[in-house]
C-alpha positions as a printed NumPy array, in Angstrom:
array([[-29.518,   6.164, 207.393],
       [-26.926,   5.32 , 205.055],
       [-26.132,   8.942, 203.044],
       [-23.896,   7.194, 200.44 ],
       [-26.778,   4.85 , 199.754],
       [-29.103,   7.478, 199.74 ],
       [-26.839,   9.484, 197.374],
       [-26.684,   6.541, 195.181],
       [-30.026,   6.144, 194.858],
       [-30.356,   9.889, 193.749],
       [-28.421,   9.136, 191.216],
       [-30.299,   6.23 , 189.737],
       [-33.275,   8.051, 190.276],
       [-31.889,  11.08 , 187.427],
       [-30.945,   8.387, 185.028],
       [-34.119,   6.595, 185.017],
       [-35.766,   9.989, 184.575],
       [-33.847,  10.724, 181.815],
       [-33.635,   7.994, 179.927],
       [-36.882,   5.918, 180.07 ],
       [-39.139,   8.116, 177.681],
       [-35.913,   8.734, 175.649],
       [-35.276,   6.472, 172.497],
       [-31.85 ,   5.234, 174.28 ],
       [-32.967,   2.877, 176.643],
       [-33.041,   3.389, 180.34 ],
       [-31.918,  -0.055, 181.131],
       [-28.601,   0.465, 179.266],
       [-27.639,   3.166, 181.247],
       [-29.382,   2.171, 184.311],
       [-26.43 ,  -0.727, 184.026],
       [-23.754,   1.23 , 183.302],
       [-24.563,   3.575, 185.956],
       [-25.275,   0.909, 188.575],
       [-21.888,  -0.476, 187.716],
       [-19.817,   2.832, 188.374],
       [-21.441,   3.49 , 191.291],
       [-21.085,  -0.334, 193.258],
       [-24.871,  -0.414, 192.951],
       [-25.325,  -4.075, 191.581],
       [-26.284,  -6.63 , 193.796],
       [-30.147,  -8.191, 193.796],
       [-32.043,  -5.606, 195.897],
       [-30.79 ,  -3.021, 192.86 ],
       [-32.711,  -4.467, 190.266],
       [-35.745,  -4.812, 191.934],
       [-34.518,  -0.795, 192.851],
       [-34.189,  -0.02 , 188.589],
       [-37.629,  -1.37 , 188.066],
       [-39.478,   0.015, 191.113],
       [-38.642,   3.222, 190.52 ],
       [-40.674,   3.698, 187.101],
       [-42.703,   4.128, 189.257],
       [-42.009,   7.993, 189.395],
       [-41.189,   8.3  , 186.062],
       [-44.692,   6.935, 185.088],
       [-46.484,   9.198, 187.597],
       [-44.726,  11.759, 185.674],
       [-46.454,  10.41 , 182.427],
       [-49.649,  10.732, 184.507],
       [-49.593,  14.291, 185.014],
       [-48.44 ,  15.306, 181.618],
       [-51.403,  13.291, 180.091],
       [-53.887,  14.411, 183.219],
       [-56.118,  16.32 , 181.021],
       [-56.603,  13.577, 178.252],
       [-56.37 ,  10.795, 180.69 ],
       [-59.535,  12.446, 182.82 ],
       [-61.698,  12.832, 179.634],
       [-61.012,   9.617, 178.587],
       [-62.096,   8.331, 181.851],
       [-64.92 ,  10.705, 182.384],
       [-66.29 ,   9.428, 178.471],
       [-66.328,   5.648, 178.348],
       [-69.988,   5.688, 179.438],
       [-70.78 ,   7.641, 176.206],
       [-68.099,   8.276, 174.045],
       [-66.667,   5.859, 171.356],
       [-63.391,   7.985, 170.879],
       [-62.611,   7.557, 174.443],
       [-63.853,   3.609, 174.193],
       [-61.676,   2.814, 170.98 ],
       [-58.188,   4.652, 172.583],
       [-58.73 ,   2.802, 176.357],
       [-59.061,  -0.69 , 174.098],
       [-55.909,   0.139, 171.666],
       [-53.772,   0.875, 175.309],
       [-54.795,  -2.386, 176.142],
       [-54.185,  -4.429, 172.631],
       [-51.01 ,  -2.577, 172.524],
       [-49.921,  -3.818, 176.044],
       [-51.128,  -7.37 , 175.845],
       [-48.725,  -8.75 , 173.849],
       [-45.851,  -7.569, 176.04 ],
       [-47.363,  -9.077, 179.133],
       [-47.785, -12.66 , 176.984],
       [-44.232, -12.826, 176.013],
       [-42.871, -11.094, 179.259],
       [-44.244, -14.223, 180.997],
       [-42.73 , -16.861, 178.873],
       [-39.574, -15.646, 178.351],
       [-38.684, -12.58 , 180.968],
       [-36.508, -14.965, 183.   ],
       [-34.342, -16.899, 179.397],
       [-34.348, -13.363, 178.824],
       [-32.709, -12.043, 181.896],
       [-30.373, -15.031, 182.123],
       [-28.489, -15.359, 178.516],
       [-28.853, -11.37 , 177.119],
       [-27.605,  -9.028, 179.592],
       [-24.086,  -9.451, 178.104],
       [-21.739,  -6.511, 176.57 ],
       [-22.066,  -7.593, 173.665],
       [-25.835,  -7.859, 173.222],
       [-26.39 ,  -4.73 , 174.909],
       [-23.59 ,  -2.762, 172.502],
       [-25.282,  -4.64 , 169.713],
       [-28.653,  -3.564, 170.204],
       [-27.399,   0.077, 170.551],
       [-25.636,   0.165, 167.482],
       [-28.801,  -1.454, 165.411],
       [-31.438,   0.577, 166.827],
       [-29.534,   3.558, 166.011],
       [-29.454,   2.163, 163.058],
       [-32.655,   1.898, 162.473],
       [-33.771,   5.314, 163.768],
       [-31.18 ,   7.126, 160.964],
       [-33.448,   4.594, 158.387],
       [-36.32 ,   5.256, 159.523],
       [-36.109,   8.799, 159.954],
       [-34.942,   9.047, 155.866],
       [-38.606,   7.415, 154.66 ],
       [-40.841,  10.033, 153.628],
       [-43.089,  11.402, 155.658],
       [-45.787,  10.787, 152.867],
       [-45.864,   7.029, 154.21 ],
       [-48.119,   8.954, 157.2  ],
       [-51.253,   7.544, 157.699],
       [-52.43 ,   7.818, 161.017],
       [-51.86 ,  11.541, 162.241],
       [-53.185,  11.163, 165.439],
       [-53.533,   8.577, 168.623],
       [-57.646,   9.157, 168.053],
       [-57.075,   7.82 , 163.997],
       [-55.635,   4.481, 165.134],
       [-57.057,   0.892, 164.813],
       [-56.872,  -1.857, 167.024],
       [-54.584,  -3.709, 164.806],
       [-52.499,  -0.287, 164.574],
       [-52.426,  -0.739, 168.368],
       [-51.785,  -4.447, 168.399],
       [-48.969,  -4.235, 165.861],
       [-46.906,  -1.265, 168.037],
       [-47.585,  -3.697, 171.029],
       [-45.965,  -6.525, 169.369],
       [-42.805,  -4.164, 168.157],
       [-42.864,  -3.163, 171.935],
       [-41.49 ,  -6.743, 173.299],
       [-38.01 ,  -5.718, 170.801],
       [-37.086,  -3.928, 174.451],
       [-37.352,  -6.939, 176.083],
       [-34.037,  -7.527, 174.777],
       [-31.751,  -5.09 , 176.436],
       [-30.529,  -2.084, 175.172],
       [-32.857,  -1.441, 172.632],
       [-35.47 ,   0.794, 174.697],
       [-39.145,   0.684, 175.15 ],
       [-40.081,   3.924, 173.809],
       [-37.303,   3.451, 171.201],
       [-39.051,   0.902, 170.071],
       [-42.807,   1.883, 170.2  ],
       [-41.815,   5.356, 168.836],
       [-39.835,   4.326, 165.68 ],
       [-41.502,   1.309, 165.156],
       [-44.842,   3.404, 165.359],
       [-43.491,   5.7  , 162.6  ],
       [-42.363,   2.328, 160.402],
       [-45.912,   1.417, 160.706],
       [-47.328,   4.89 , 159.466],
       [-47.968,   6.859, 162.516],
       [-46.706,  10.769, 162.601],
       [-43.957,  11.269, 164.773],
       [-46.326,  12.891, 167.219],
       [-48.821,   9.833, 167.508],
       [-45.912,   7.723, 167.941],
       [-44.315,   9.305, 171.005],
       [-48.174,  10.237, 171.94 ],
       [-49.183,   6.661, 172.03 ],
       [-45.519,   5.316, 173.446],
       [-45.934,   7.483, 176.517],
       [-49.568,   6.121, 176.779],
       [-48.354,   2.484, 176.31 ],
       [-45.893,   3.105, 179.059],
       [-48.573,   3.484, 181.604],
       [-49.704,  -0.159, 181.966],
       [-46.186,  -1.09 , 181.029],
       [-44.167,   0.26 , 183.142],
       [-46.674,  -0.206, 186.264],
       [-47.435,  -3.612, 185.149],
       [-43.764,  -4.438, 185.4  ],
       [-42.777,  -2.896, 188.597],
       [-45.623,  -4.813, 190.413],
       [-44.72 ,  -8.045, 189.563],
       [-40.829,  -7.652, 190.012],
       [-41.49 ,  -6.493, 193.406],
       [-44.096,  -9.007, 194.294],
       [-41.74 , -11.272, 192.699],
       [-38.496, -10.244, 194.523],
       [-40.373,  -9.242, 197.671],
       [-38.007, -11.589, 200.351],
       [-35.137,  -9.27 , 199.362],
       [-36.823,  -5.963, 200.722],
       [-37.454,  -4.753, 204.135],
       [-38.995,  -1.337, 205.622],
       [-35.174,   0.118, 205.651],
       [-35.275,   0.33 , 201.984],
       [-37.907,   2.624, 202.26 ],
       [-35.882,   5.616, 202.148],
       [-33.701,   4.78 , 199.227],
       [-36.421,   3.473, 197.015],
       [-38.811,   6.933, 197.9  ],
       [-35.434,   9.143, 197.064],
       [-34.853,   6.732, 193.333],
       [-38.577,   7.415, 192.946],
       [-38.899,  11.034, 193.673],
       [-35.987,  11.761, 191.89 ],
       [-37.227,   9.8  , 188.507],
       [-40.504,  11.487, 189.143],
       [-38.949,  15.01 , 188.59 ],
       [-36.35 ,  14.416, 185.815],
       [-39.124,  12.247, 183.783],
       [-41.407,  15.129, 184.209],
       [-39.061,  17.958, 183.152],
       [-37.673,  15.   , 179.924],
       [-41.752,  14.157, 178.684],
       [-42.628,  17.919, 178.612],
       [-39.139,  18.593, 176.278],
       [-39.745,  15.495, 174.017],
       [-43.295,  16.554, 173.434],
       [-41.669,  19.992, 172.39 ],
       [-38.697,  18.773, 170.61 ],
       [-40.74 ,  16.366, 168.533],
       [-42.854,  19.014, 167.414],
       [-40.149,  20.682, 165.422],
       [-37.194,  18.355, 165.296],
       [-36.365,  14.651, 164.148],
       [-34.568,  11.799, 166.262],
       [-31.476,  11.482, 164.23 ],
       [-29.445,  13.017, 167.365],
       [-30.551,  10.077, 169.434],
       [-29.489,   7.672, 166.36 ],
       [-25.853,   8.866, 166.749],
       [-25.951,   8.805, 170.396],
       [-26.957,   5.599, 170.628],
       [-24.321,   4.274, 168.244],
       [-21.848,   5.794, 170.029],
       [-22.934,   4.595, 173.146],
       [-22.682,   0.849, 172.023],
       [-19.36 ,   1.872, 171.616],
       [-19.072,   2.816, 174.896],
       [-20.058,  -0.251, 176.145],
       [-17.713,  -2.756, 174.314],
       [-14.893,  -0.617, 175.552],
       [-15.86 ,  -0.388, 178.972],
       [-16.529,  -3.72 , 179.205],
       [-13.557,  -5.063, 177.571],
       [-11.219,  -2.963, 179.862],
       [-13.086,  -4.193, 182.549],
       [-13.759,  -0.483, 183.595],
       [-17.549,  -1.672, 184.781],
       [-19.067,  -5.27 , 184.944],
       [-22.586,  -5.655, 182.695],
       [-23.882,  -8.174, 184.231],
       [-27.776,  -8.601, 185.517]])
């Protein structure tokens, strides 16, 4: 068992954790991390994606109460009926345009430059959209939305399709453009994420499936137990923080993490690459 590999993997594991429910995108730093630490080749990216896995399960168990009524009332509640449907609008369009144009995706934007660029305009956009009043709020609650509520967060979703702009970046902030509280927003993004974030991992490792064997098994059960517990301890601080506090701080972080990756790359410190 290779204990540099292992340690590697550890690694990979905190930074997923810490940044996937985070509006700073995970797979920014997921490739600047991978970079620094030699961890780049194919069997890596499946890696990055697989171990969601554990940050998802982390979701899971911060939502278990809500998720178990929900299930226990679709025979006879509507509430329960109207949120599973909005999780669903809200994820279909992701899977649509995930199918037709994951791979041009993959092949032309994981560049510097995009990746610094999208930083720098989502952070951007968070300082903007944090300075609208909150008397645009409409929909306090995840239980208050409508499926077209749902449909349009799902379509602002596929913006993290393009790297560097983050999932929950983009379902959170985009939520609150659209007139949800800052609450519903990172209520529903974390809800969103389920289905997501599973959806995703299965195919890339059905997908990429030639590239792993029953060795890996150790590294990807360290990247996925290690995502599980930093995800856990982030979801259970952004639900907190959120409650009191607005997310400017992430606006300036992000910006000057764009930064960060234009002069990185163009001292060739680290290689973005996918």
């Amino acid at each position: 068992m290779d204990l540099v590999l292992l340690i590697k993997a550890a690694v990979m594991g905190v930074v997923e954790g810490l940044t996937e429910f985070l509006p700073i995108s995970s797979t920014g730093h997921l490739i600047l991390a991978g970079s620094l630490l030699g961890f780049t080749d194919d069997k890596s990216k499946v890696f990055d994606i697989a171990i969601q896995a554990g940050a998802i399960v982390a979701v899971i168990l911060v939502y278990w109460q809500r998720l178990r009524e929900t299930a226990q009332g679709l025979g006879s509640d509507a509430r329960a009926r109207r949120f599973v449907l909005n999780v669903a609008i809200g994820f279909f369009p992701a899977v649509v345009l995930g199918l037709l144009f994951g791979k041009a995706i993959k092949a032309h934007l994981f560049t510097p430059v995009v990746v610094a660029s999208t930083f720098i305009i989502g952070g951007l956009v968070i300082l903007w959209a944090e300075k609208r009043s909150q008397r645009s709020v409409r929909i306090a609650s995840v239980d208050d939305m409508q499926p077209l509520d749902a449909l349009k967060v799902g379509v602002v979703q596929c913006l993290a399709m393009i790297p560097g702009t983050s999932r929950s970046g983009a379902t959170i902030i985009g939520g609150m453009l659209l007139g949800l509280s800052r609450q519903a927003a990172t209520d529903f993004s974390f809800f969103l994420a389920i289905p997501t974030l599973i959806g995703a991992g299965a195919y890339s490792l059905y997908k990429e499936r030639a590239l792993l064997s029953v060795a890996d098994l150790p590294m990807f059960a360290v990247g996925l137990v290690f995502s599980f517990l930093f995800a856990w301890l982030c979801v259970r601080w952004l639900l907190r923080y959120v409650a009191t506090h607005n997310f400017v701080p992430f606006a300036w972080y992000r910006i000057a993490f764009g930064i960060v990756v234009l002069v990185t790359a163009a001292n060739g410190w680290v290689t973005w690459s996918e």
